[in-house]
Short mmCIF file of C-alpha atoms in Angstrom, two decimals:
data_model
loop_
_atom_site.label_atom_id
_atom_site.label_comp_id
_atom_site.label_asym_id
_atom_site.label_seq_id
_atom_site.Cartn_x
_atom_site.Cartn_y
_atom_site.Cartn_z
CA MET A 241 9.35 0.03 -30.64
CA ILE A 242 9.32 -2.35 -27.11
CA ASN A 243 12.39 -3.60 -25.73
CA ILE A 244 12.71 -6.65 -24.38
CA HIS A 245 15.31 -6.61 -22.07
CA SER A 246 17.06 -9.26 -20.33
CA PHE A 247 17.57 -9.13 -16.77
CA LYS A 248 21.48 -8.92 -16.69
CA THR A 249 21.01 -5.77 -19.12
CA LEU A 250 18.85 -4.25 -17.07
CA THR A 251 20.65 -4.69 -13.88
CA VAL A 252 23.85 -3.51 -15.55
CA SER A 253 21.68 0.06 -16.88
CA ALA A 254 20.27 0.33 -13.10
CA CYS A 255 24.10 0.23 -11.85
CA MET A 256 24.73 3.16 -14.75
CA VAL A 257 21.83 5.10 -13.54
CA SER A 258 23.44 4.74 -10.14
CA SER A 259 26.65 5.82 -10.67
CA LEU A 260 25.34 8.90 -12.61
CA CYS A 261 24.35 10.24 -9.19
CA GLN A 262 26.58 8.58 -6.70
CA ALA A 263 28.82 11.92 -6.61
CA SER A 264 25.81 14.04 -5.58
CA ASP A 265 23.94 11.47 -3.44
CA LYS A 266 27.30 11.13 -1.44
CA ASP A 267 27.42 15.05 -0.56
CA LYS A 268 23.63 15.03 0.17
CA ARG A 269 24.40 12.26 3.09
CA ASP A 270 27.88 13.62 4.28
CA LYS A 271 25.90 17.04 4.79
CA HIS A 272 23.25 14.80 6.56
CA PRO A 273 23.19 11.76 8.73
CA PHE A 274 21.21 8.64 7.38
CA PRO A 275 17.60 8.92 8.19
CA ASN A 276 15.42 7.81 10.24
CA ILE A 277 12.90 6.24 7.90
CA LEU A 278 8.69 6.31 8.48
CA LEU A 279 7.07 3.87 6.11
CA ILE A 280 3.35 3.62 6.74
CA CYS A 281 1.11 1.74 4.51
CA ALA A 282 -2.56 1.68 4.60
CA ASP A 283 -5.08 -0.82 3.78
CA ASP A 284 -7.58 -1.11 1.24
CA LEU A 285 -7.01 2.63 0.81
CA GLY A 286 -8.96 4.13 -2.59
CA TRP A 287 -6.36 6.02 -5.09
CA SER A 288 -8.60 9.42 -3.79
CA ASP A 289 -9.55 8.26 -0.42
CA ILE A 290 -7.45 11.60 1.29
CA GLY A 291 -7.53 15.01 1.11
CA SER A 292 -4.44 15.41 -1.24
CA TYR A 293 -5.92 13.45 -4.04
CA GLY A 294 -8.88 14.45 -3.81
CA SER A 295 -11.07 12.95 -1.19
CA GLU A 296 -13.66 15.04 1.16
CA ILE A 297 -12.67 12.70 4.19
CA GLU A 298 -10.56 14.75 6.98
CA THR A 299 -6.97 14.07 6.76
CA PRO A 300 -4.71 17.03 7.58
CA ASN A 301 -1.78 15.54 8.68
CA LEU A 302 -1.32 13.60 5.15
CA ASP A 303 -2.01 16.70 3.21
CA ALA A 304 0.73 18.15 5.23
CA LEU A 305 3.31 15.74 4.45
CA ALA A 306 2.21 15.95 0.66
CA LYS A 307 2.37 19.66 1.10
CA SER A 308 6.20 18.84 2.05
CA GLY A 309 6.88 16.22 0.02
CA VAL A 310 6.78 14.75 -3.10
CA ARG A 311 3.03 12.93 -4.65
CA PHE A 312 3.19 10.46 -7.18
CA THR A 313 0.37 9.85 -9.21
CA GLN A 314 1.75 6.50 -10.74
CA TYR A 315 3.00 4.39 -8.27
CA TYR A 316 1.25 0.71 -7.97
CA ASN A 317 0.99 -2.38 -5.65
CA THR A 318 -0.44 -5.61 -6.68
CA SER A 319 -4.00 -5.62 -6.20
CA LYS A 320 -3.91 -7.26 -3.04
CA SER A 321 -2.79 -6.90 0.37
CA PHE A 322 -0.32 -10.05 0.88
CA PRO A 323 1.75 -10.41 -2.17
CA SER A 324 2.03 -6.25 -1.75
CA ARG A 325 3.12 -6.36 1.51
CA ALA A 326 5.67 -9.09 0.71
CA ALA A 327 6.74 -7.52 -2.14
CA LEU A 328 7.13 -4.09 -0.13
CA LEU A 329 8.78 -6.06 2.54
CA THR A 330 11.66 -8.22 0.35
CA GLY A 331 11.54 -6.29 -2.82
CA LEU A 332 10.80 -9.36 -5.40
CA TYR A 333 7.90 -10.18 -6.57
CA ALA A 334 5.22 -12.15 -4.66
CA GLN A 335 5.95 -14.62 -7.19
CA GLN A 336 9.45 -14.86 -6.62
CA ASN A 337 9.21 -14.79 -2.75
CA GLY A 338 6.26 -17.32 -2.58
CA TYR A 339 3.42 -15.10 -1.41
CA ASP A 340 1.45 -14.74 -5.12
CA LYS A 341 -1.69 -17.13 -4.14
CA LYS A 342 -1.16 -17.74 -0.45
CA PHE A 343 0.68 -16.52 2.56
CA ARG A 344 0.30 -19.11 5.59
CA GLN A 345 4.67 -19.91 4.98
CA PRO A 346 8.05 -18.17 5.02
CA LEU A 347 8.80 -15.64 2.83
CA GLN A 348 11.63 -17.31 0.03
CA ASN A 349 14.47 -16.06 -1.31
CA SER A 350 14.76 -12.70 0.18
CA MET A 351 15.79 -10.84 3.12
CA THR A 352 13.01 -8.18 4.71
CA LEU A 353 13.29 -4.63 5.15
CA GLY A 354 14.00 -5.31 8.99
CA GLU A 355 16.86 -7.66 7.99
CA TYR A 356 18.72 -5.10 5.73
CA LEU A 357 17.85 -2.00 7.46
CA LYS A 358 19.05 -4.10 11.11
CA SER A 359 22.57 -4.73 9.16
CA SER A 360 22.89 -1.03 8.01
CA GLY A 361 22.76 -0.35 11.61
CA TYR A 362 18.95 0.76 12.16
CA ILE A 363 16.46 0.10 14.95
CA THR A 364 13.76 -1.83 13.24
CA LEU A 365 10.39 -1.54 14.78
CA TRP A 366 7.21 -2.98 13.16
CA SER A 367 3.51 -2.38 14.58
CA GLY A 368 0.53 -3.74 12.88
CA LYS A 369 -0.67 -6.07 9.77
CA HIS A 370 1.67 -8.43 8.73
CA HIS A 371 -0.78 -10.66 6.97
CA GLY A 372 1.57 -13.25 6.52
CA MET A 373 2.92 -16.06 8.92
CA GLU A 374 6.58 -15.85 10.30
CA ASN A 375 6.60 -13.31 13.52
CA PRO A 376 8.36 -10.62 12.25
CA ARG A 377 10.62 -10.46 15.47
CA THR A 378 12.81 -13.78 13.52
CA ARG A 379 12.83 -11.33 10.38
CA GLY A 380 14.96 -8.82 11.48
CA PHE A 381 12.62 -6.62 13.90
CA ASP A 382 13.55 -5.39 16.97
CA HIS A 383 9.89 -4.94 18.52
CA TYR A 384 6.26 -6.44 16.89
CA TYR A 385 3.02 -5.39 18.03
CA GLY A 386 -0.02 -6.39 16.18
CA LEU A 387 -1.80 -9.42 13.75
CA LYS A 388 -0.06 -11.99 11.49
CA ASP A 389 -3.45 -12.22 9.64
CA GLY A 390 -5.22 -10.51 6.94
CA ALA A 391 -8.01 -8.80 9.02
CA CYS A 392 -10.06 -8.36 12.38
CA ASN A 393 -12.16 -7.00 14.82
CA TYR A 394 -10.71 -3.41 15.22
CA PHE A 395 -12.44 -3.65 19.46
CA ASN A 396 -11.83 -7.15 20.15
CA PRO A 397 -8.82 -8.82 17.52
CA GLY A 398 -9.81 -12.60 19.40
CA ASN A 399 -12.68 -13.38 17.00
CA GLN A 400 -13.70 -12.57 13.54
CA ARG A 401 -17.60 -14.02 14.18
CA PHE A 402 -20.36 -13.06 16.22
CA GLY A 403 -22.93 -13.86 17.86
CA GLU A 404 -24.76 -17.31 18.91
CA GLY A 405 -24.98 -20.56 17.59
CA ILE A 406 -21.93 -21.06 15.70
CA PRO A 407 -19.80 -24.30 16.70
CA ALA A 408 -16.65 -23.66 18.14
CA GLN A 409 -14.68 -25.14 15.42
CA LYS A 410 -15.99 -23.05 12.91
CA LYS A 411 -14.32 -19.89 14.37
CA HIS A 412 -11.36 -18.91 12.93
CA ASN A 413 -9.03 -16.95 15.82
CA ARG A 414 -7.40 -14.43 14.27
CA ILE A 415 -3.32 -14.58 15.44
CA TRP A 416 -2.30 -11.51 17.40
CA CYS A 417 1.33 -11.49 18.19
CA ILE A 418 3.13 -8.69 21.23
CA GLU A 419 6.77 -9.38 20.63
CA ASP A 420 7.67 -12.66 20.57
CA LYS A 421 4.55 -14.17 22.08
CA GLU A 422 1.66 -14.95 19.61
CA TYR A 423 -1.97 -15.38 20.93
CA ALA A 424 -4.81 -16.92 19.27
CA PRO A 425 -7.99 -15.49 20.32
CA TYR A 426 -6.30 -12.34 21.48
CA THR A 427 -9.19 -10.54 23.64
CA PRO A 428 -7.68 -6.90 24.91
CA MET A 429 -8.89 -5.77 28.60
CA GLU A 430 -8.33 -2.17 27.88
CA PRO A 431 -11.76 -0.31 27.47
CA ASP A 432 -10.23 1.83 24.53
CA PHE A 433 -8.90 -0.83 22.11
CA TYR A 434 -9.17 0.18 19.00
CA THR A 435 -6.50 -1.61 16.86
CA THR A 436 -5.51 1.76 14.75
CA ASP A 437 -4.91 3.68 18.38
CA TYR A 438 -3.33 0.67 19.69
CA PHE A 439 -0.74 0.01 16.81
CA THR A 440 0.44 4.08 17.79
CA LYS A 441 0.54 3.87 21.18
CA TYR A 442 3.05 0.59 20.84
CA ALA A 443 4.78 2.51 17.95
CA LEU A 444 4.79 5.93 20.71
CA SER A 445 6.41 4.10 23.55
CA TRP A 446 8.82 2.60 21.25
CA LEU A 447 10.13 6.20 20.05
CA ASP A 448 10.07 6.99 23.58
CA GLU A 449 12.20 3.72 24.60
CA TYR A 450 14.85 4.80 21.97
CA ARG A 451 14.80 8.20 22.24
CA ASP A 452 18.56 9.20 23.55
CA ASP A 453 19.72 6.24 20.53
CA GLU A 454 22.13 7.76 18.47
CA ARG A 455 21.14 5.00 15.79
CA PRO A 456 18.42 5.95 13.08
CA PHE A 457 15.02 3.92 13.29
CA PHE A 458 13.44 2.12 10.78
CA LEU A 459 9.44 1.88 11.64
CA TYR A 460 7.19 0.08 9.35
CA MET A 461 3.66 0.96 10.69
CA ALA A 462 1.25 -1.07 8.97
CA TYR A 463 -2.51 -0.08 9.50
CA THR A 464 -5.77 -2.05 9.21
CA ALA A 465 -8.17 0.72 8.15
CA PRO A 466 -10.01 1.05 6.05
CA HIS A 467 -10.36 -2.38 5.76
CA ASP A 468 -13.14 -4.21 6.51
CA PRO A 469 -15.00 -4.86 9.11
CA LEU A 470 -16.10 -1.49 8.86
CA MET A 471 -16.12 -0.03 12.41
CA ALA A 472 -14.85 3.20 14.32
CA TRP A 473 -15.63 5.21 17.37
CA PRO A 474 -18.70 6.80 17.35
CA GLU A 475 -17.12 10.90 17.58
CA ASP A 476 -15.43 10.13 13.98
CA ILE A 477 -18.18 8.55 12.58
CA ALA A 478 -20.74 11.64 13.78
CA LYS A 479 -18.41 13.84 11.24
CA TYR A 480 -19.47 12.50 8.93
CA LYS A 481 -23.03 12.29 9.27
CA GLY A 482 -24.85 13.32 6.25
CA LYS A 483 -22.01 13.79 4.24
CA TYR A 484 -22.86 11.01 1.37
CA ALA A 485 -26.43 11.91 1.25
CA GLY A 486 -26.37 12.55 -2.31
CA GLY A 487 -24.96 9.83 -3.12
CA TYR A 488 -22.01 7.84 -5.54
CA GLU A 489 -22.38 9.60 -8.60
CA ALA A 490 -22.33 13.22 -6.40
CA ILE A 491 -19.06 12.12 -4.34
CA ARG A 492 -17.19 10.92 -7.34
CA LYS A 493 -18.08 14.45 -9.26
CA ALA A 494 -17.16 15.89 -6.51
CA ARG A 495 -13.76 14.53 -6.11
CA PHE A 496 -12.70 14.58 -9.67
CA GLU A 497 -13.33 18.45 -9.56
CA LYS A 498 -10.70 18.82 -6.32
CA GLN A 499 -8.30 16.49 -7.65
CA LYS A 500 -8.04 19.00 -10.74
CA GLU A 501 -8.27 21.44 -8.64
CA LEU A 502 -5.04 20.54 -6.57
CA GLY A 503 -3.12 19.31 -10.09
CA ILE A 504 -3.32 15.58 -8.62
CA THR A 505 -5.00 14.74 -12.20
CA ASP A 506 -5.13 16.69 -15.61
CA ASP A 507 -7.00 17.04 -19.11
CA ARG A 508 -5.74 13.64 -19.59
CA TYR A 509 -7.54 12.27 -17.56
CA GLN A 510 -11.02 11.22 -17.63
CA LEU A 511 -13.72 10.05 -15.52
CA SER A 512 -14.16 6.27 -16.27
CA SER A 513 -17.36 4.14 -17.01
CA PRO A 514 -19.33 4.00 -13.03
CA THR A 515 -19.58 0.51 -12.57
CA TYR A 516 -21.98 1.87 -9.31
CA SER A 517 -25.81 1.83 -9.28
CA ASP A 518 -27.78 4.30 -9.54
CA TRP A 519 -28.85 6.39 -6.20
CA ASN A 520 -32.31 6.85 -7.08
CA SER A 521 -32.99 3.25 -7.77
CA LEU A 522 -32.21 2.29 -4.03
CA THR A 523 -35.01 2.57 -1.26
CA PRO A 524 -34.84 4.73 1.28
CA GLN A 525 -33.43 1.74 3.10
CA GLN A 526 -30.61 1.06 1.19
CA ARG A 527 -29.20 4.24 0.68
CA ALA A 528 -29.38 5.04 4.14
CA GLU A 529 -27.37 1.90 4.85
CA GLU A 530 -25.04 2.72 2.15
CA GLU A 531 -24.42 6.29 3.78
CA ARG A 532 -24.19 4.64 7.18
CA LYS A 533 -20.90 2.35 5.15
CA MET A 534 -19.25 5.42 3.49
CA GLU A 535 -19.67 7.62 7.03
CA VAL A 536 -18.10 4.78 8.59
CA TYR A 537 -15.82 4.26 5.97
CA ALA A 538 -14.14 7.79 6.07
CA ALA A 539 -14.19 7.53 9.79
CA MET A 540 -11.75 4.55 9.56
CA ILE A 541 -9.50 7.15 7.75
CA ASP A 542 -10.09 10.07 9.52
CA ARG A 543 -8.70 8.42 12.91
CA MET A 544 -6.35 6.73 11.13
CA ASP A 545 -4.75 10.02 10.00
CA GLN A 546 -5.58 11.51 13.38
CA ASN A 547 -2.77 8.69 15.06
CA ILE A 548 -0.59 9.29 12.04
CA GLY A 549 -0.13 13.31 13.47
CA LYS A 550 0.75 11.81 17.12
CA LEU A 551 3.50 9.82 15.04
CA PHE A 552 4.63 13.40 13.79
CA ASP A 553 4.17 15.17 17.06
CA LYS A 554 6.29 12.94 19.08
CA LEU A 555 9.04 13.15 16.18
CA LYS A 556 8.63 16.72 16.30
CA GLU A 557 9.14 17.06 20.17
CA GLN A 558 12.30 14.61 20.22
CA GLY A 559 13.96 16.67 17.22
CA LYS A 560 13.91 14.10 15.14
CA PHE A 561 11.15 15.01 12.56
CA ASP A 562 13.24 17.18 10.35
CA ASN A 563 15.79 13.70 9.71
CA THR A 564 13.17 11.53 9.25
CA LEU A 565 12.26 10.08 5.82
CA ILE A 566 8.23 9.13 5.71
CA ILE A 567 6.78 7.35 3.00
CA PHE A 568 2.80 6.99 2.90
CA LEU A 569 0.92 4.42 0.68
CA SER A 570 -1.89 1.62 0.51
CA ASP A 571 -1.19 -2.23 -0.64
CA ASN A 572 -4.05 -1.97 -2.83
CA GLY A 573 -7.29 -0.15 -4.34
CA ALA A 574 -10.14 0.37 -2.67
CA SER A 575 -12.12 -2.99 -2.05
CA GLY A 576 -15.44 -4.17 -3.53
CA GLU A 577 -14.84 -7.68 -1.55
CA VAL A 578 -18.12 -8.77 0.42
CA VAL A 579 -17.13 -10.52 3.43
CA GLU A 580 -20.92 -11.81 5.38
CA LEU A 581 -20.43 -13.71 8.64
CA PRO A 582 -22.79 -15.77 10.34
CA GLY A 583 -23.84 -13.92 13.62
CA SER A 584 -22.79 -10.26 12.40
CA TYR A 585 -25.43 -8.12 14.26
CA GLY A 586 -26.09 -4.59 15.17
CA GLU A 587 -25.31 -0.92 13.96
CA ILE A 588 -22.94 -0.41 10.96
CA GLY A 589 -19.82 0.36 12.86
CA SER A 590 -19.72 -1.43 16.01
CA LEU A 591 -18.04 -4.16 17.84
CA THR A 592 -20.83 -6.97 16.66
CA SER A 593 -21.50 -6.05 13.14
CA TRP A 594 -18.74 -7.13 9.95
CA THR A 595 -19.97 -4.91 7.06
CA SER A 596 -17.70 -4.16 4.19
CA LEU A 597 -17.81 -1.50 1.91
CA GLY A 598 -18.54 -3.10 -1.01
CA GLU A 599 -18.26 -2.64 -5.13
CA ASN A 600 -20.10 0.67 -5.11
CA TRP A 601 -17.97 2.82 -2.67
CA ALA A 602 -15.20 1.26 -3.94
CA ASN A 603 -15.73 2.47 -7.16
CA VAL A 604 -15.75 6.03 -5.75
CA CYS A 605 -13.33 5.60 -3.41
CA ASN A 606 -10.41 4.96 -6.91
CA THR A 607 -12.04 7.87 -8.73
CA PRO A 608 -11.44 8.81 -11.44
CA LEU A 609 -9.89 5.24 -12.11
CA ARG A 610 -11.32 1.79 -13.11
CA TYR A 611 -12.47 -1.22 -10.71
CA PHE A 612 -11.14 -1.56 -7.35
CA LYS A 613 -9.23 -3.88 -5.07
CA ASN A 614 -8.20 -7.40 -7.03
CA TYR A 615 -8.06 -5.74 -10.72
CA SER A 616 -5.45 -4.92 -12.27
CA TYR A 617 -6.22 -2.10 -13.75
CA GLU A 618 -5.31 1.30 -12.45
CA GLY A 619 -8.58 1.12 -9.83
CA GLY A 620 -7.36 -2.35 -8.47
CA ILE A 621 -3.02 -1.17 -8.19
CA ALA A 622 -2.81 2.54 -8.30
CA THR A 623 -2.13 3.61 -4.70
CA PRO A 624 -1.37 7.19 -3.68
CA LEU A 625 2.37 7.70 -2.61
CA ILE A 626 3.63 10.70 -0.17
CA ILE A 627 7.10 10.95 0.61
CA SER A 628 8.54 13.87 2.20
CA TRP A 629 11.87 14.60 3.94
CA LYS A 630 13.07 17.93 5.03
CA ASN A 631 16.76 17.73 5.02
CA GLY A 632 16.70 15.53 1.87
CA LEU A 633 13.65 16.64 -0.64
CA GLU A 634 14.65 18.50 -3.38
CA GLN A 635 11.67 21.11 -4.40
CA PRO A 636 9.38 19.50 -2.22
CA ASP A 637 5.31 20.29 -3.07
CA ARG A 638 5.56 18.71 -6.25
CA ASN A 639 3.92 15.69 -8.18
CA SER A 640 5.91 12.83 -9.87
CA ASP A 641 4.52 10.61 -12.75
CA PHE A 642 7.75 8.41 -12.40
CA THR A 643 6.21 4.99 -12.53
CA GLY A 644 6.96 3.33 -9.45
CA HIS A 645 6.10 0.03 -7.87
CA PHE A 646 6.40 -1.71 -3.94
CA ILE A 647 9.50 -3.40 -5.06
CA ASP A 648 11.55 0.05 -5.11
CA ILE A 649 11.13 0.51 -1.44
CA MET A 650 14.10 -1.76 -0.76
CA ALA A 651 16.07 -0.66 -3.76
CA THR A 652 15.96 2.97 -2.29
CA PHE A 653 16.87 1.73 0.68
CA VAL A 654 19.96 0.44 -0.76
CA ASP A 655 21.03 3.49 -2.56
CA LEU A 656 20.30 5.84 0.31
CA THR A 657 22.19 3.11 3.31
CA LYS A 658 25.18 2.30 0.54
CA THR A 659 25.26 -1.29 2.69
CA PRO A 660 26.06 -3.84 0.55
CA TYR A 661 23.02 -5.98 -0.57
CA PRO A 662 24.03 -9.56 0.30
CA SER A 663 23.05 -12.68 -2.16
CA GLU A 664 23.22 -14.91 0.85
CA PHE A 665 21.68 -14.08 4.38
CA ASN A 666 21.37 -16.37 7.56
CA GLY A 667 22.18 -19.51 5.71
CA ARG A 668 19.74 -18.83 2.79
CA LYS A 669 20.39 -17.70 -1.20
CA ILE A 670 18.93 -14.10 -1.88
CA LEU A 671 17.45 -12.89 -4.92
CA PRO A 672 18.58 -10.23 -6.32
CA TYR A 673 15.84 -7.20 -5.71
CA GLU A 674 13.48 -6.34 -8.59
CA GLY A 675 13.20 -3.16 -8.13
CA GLU A 676 14.19 0.72 -8.96
CA SER A 677 15.45 3.28 -6.14
CA LEU A 678 13.30 6.64 -6.01
CA MET A 679 16.09 8.77 -4.28
CA PRO A 680 17.27 10.36 -7.58
CA VAL A 681 12.76 10.78 -7.91
CA ILE A 682 13.25 12.43 -4.35
CA TYR A 683 16.53 14.21 -5.42
CA HIS A 684 14.70 15.47 -8.56
CA GLN A 685 17.46 13.79 -10.55
CA LYS A 686 14.99 11.24 -12.33
CA SER A 687 11.50 11.18 -13.70
CA LYS A 688 11.27 8.16 -15.87
CA ARG A 689 11.63 4.36 -15.49
CA GLU A 690 13.91 2.19 -17.10
CA ARG A 691 12.54 -1.04 -16.93
CA PRO A 692 9.29 -2.48 -17.01
CA ILE A 693 7.10 -3.89 -14.17
CA PHE A 694 4.47 -6.47 -14.08
CA TRP A 695 1.09 -7.76 -12.46
CA GLU A 696 -0.36 -10.91 -12.03
CA TRP A 697 -2.96 -11.84 -9.25
CA GLN A 698 -6.00 -14.47 -9.51
CA HIS A 699 -7.64 -13.47 -12.58
CA GLY A 700 -5.60 -9.94 -13.45
CA GLN A 701 -2.52 -9.67 -15.45
CA ALA A 702 -0.81 -6.71 -16.73
CA ALA A 703 2.40 -5.31 -18.23
CA ARG A 704 3.63 -1.61 -18.21
CA ASP A 705 6.79 -0.65 -20.15
CA GLY A 706 6.86 3.07 -20.68
CA ARG A 707 3.90 4.61 -22.14
CA TRP A 708 1.74 1.73 -22.65
CA LYS A 709 -0.20 -0.77 -20.29
CA LEU A 710 -1.01 -4.31 -21.34
CA VAL A 711 -3.73 -5.83 -19.18
CA LYS A 712 -6.57 -7.82 -18.85
CA HIS A 713 -9.19 -9.33 -16.13
CA GLY A 714 -9.74 -12.86 -16.92
CA LEU A 715 -7.28 -15.28 -17.83
CA GLU A 716 -9.02 -16.42 -20.87
CA ASN A 717 -10.03 -12.84 -22.19
CA SER A 718 -7.65 -10.90 -25.14
CA TRP A 719 -5.43 -8.39 -23.76
CA SER A 720 -6.37 -4.69 -23.56
CA LEU A 721 -3.34 -1.90 -24.66
CA PHE A 722 -3.78 1.45 -23.15
CA ASN A 723 -1.28 4.40 -24.49
CA MET A 724 -1.02 5.56 -19.91
CA ARG A 725 0.99 8.69 -21.05
CA ILE A 726 -2.59 10.17 -23.06
CA ASP A 727 -4.98 7.78 -21.25
CA PRO A 728 -3.85 7.62 -17.60
CA SER A 729 -7.79 6.33 -16.78
CA GLU A 730 -7.82 3.31 -19.48
CA THR A 731 -11.09 4.56 -21.15
CA LYS A 732 -9.55 3.84 -24.72
CA ASP A 733 -8.87 0.16 -25.70
CA MET A 734 -5.89 0.89 -28.48
CA ALA A 735 -4.96 -2.69 -29.01
CA SER A 736 -7.02 -3.08 -31.99
CA LYS A 737 -4.84 -0.10 -33.58
CA HIS A 738 -1.46 -1.60 -32.46
CA PRO A 739 -1.28 -5.31 -32.68
CA GLU A 740 2.42 -5.17 -32.61
CA ILE A 741 2.73 -3.97 -29.65
CA VAL A 742 0.61 -6.11 -28.14
CA GLN A 743 2.51 -8.86 -29.17
CA SER A 744 5.70 -7.69 -28.28
CA MET A 745 4.48 -6.80 -24.55
CA ASP A 746 2.66 -10.66 -24.32
CA LYS A 747 5.75 -12.09 -24.81
CA MET A 748 7.66 -9.29 -21.80
CA PHE A 749 4.61 -10.74 -19.99
CA LYS A 750 5.75 -14.49 -20.43
CA GLU A 751 9.13 -14.30 -20.12
CA TRP A 752 8.90 -12.71 -16.89
CA LYS A 753 6.41 -15.13 -15.73
CA GLN A 754 8.67 -17.98 -16.57
CA ARG A 755 11.66 -16.05 -14.62
CA VAL A 756 9.81 -14.78 -11.66
CA SER A 757 7.53 -18.07 -10.73
CA LEU A 758 8.43 -20.10 -7.91
CA THR A 759 5.18 -22.35 -8.79
CA ASP A 760 5.85 -23.42 -12.04
CA LYS A 761 9.34 -24.77 -11.19
CA GLU A 762 8.25 -26.46 -8.31
#
């Protein structure tokens, strides 16, 4: 039976759960002061793209984090970068903060994680991608360095177009921020510039700046890797030379076997139907190009992990690592989008070549799940999630099948600090956050979600309530229904066997959409 909850009932239910844990939570907070918080968001990273989720790519720092933390197997984003990042920042669905269809406007009806944690006494720092149009310095962050747009050249962010003969009026200059100043175009002078490295370099400088400050810090590391363009340092690419010569199926099967060995999947998971091409049908030139794409993609993830390791080393050097709550996730599944820009030339991975991964490898990178970015099937919305906190975590090195969403991060921080969440902020009315706290999951006190969660991005729609997931791609298409408890790879459509559940969840989805959609009310 599917229960259609009212928002009021849901809020009361959440409060009841919170009050049950309040006493034990207070005991833990009395023992350990407010932790520092390090929130790391990757960009277009597939569900199986790090070692602790089955990958062959070298990610020793994230793998060590997983050993000391909790790995989530049922955690979700929105399937697209800017709606995901807006939900992460505000605890609201993108439909509520105005980021469900576009990003060139201020966030609405919300306060950001920076604004909230600053009111809780935190130093607030943000390095990396925004994919929004407000300078984070105006939304609660003490420092900001990075990209306001969705993607850029890793070696030279100043311009996304390359080569000769492109009219100046057709060139799109990506907006880069260094604190309050904005640059478009931004052409760095440093010969060693690479976005992933410099996002980390600025963050490390801030950690040094506040080394002796007694206040806790919140550092949001919003990497652009491994989003296209595929660009990496030659020495990182060289590590993966020949690694992908076996092709799509060989890598996918190897990842699936490793996932089972790691316990990140079990017998309920099946390999979903592949959408990649037959490797043997490709010409030698095509195979070489596909190998090179994946070698560069792997190198980008490898370099991101190296930089995450630098952050960990800095925190250990300062004696702050043990009391830092660390969260790692990705804004959507691996991407099948292909961007072709006039004037792009040269070897894949280099400064002058804008190349995308494509659907074939994206399907592999989301092993064993269906599809990729922009889809509301699991391959589009499922993210690796690792949470680690040495001083506060109960029973590390475990997996959790708690069903969660990016909207939960704000609720988690509110539960952590207990600072009252306002209904108004800086003259703006603020909607109540939508998520559920992950603190009871971290404390090993809770394993099941209280409320349903929903998705709508472009042609994809979905709802998840307990074991059941309703999903479709193409608004004119019929719903599919999956029992995620026994079929987490979405291989057996149960819609025809349970029309009453489809009808009930369809009603639930429509009620949610009516409640949260700003566009429909404008």
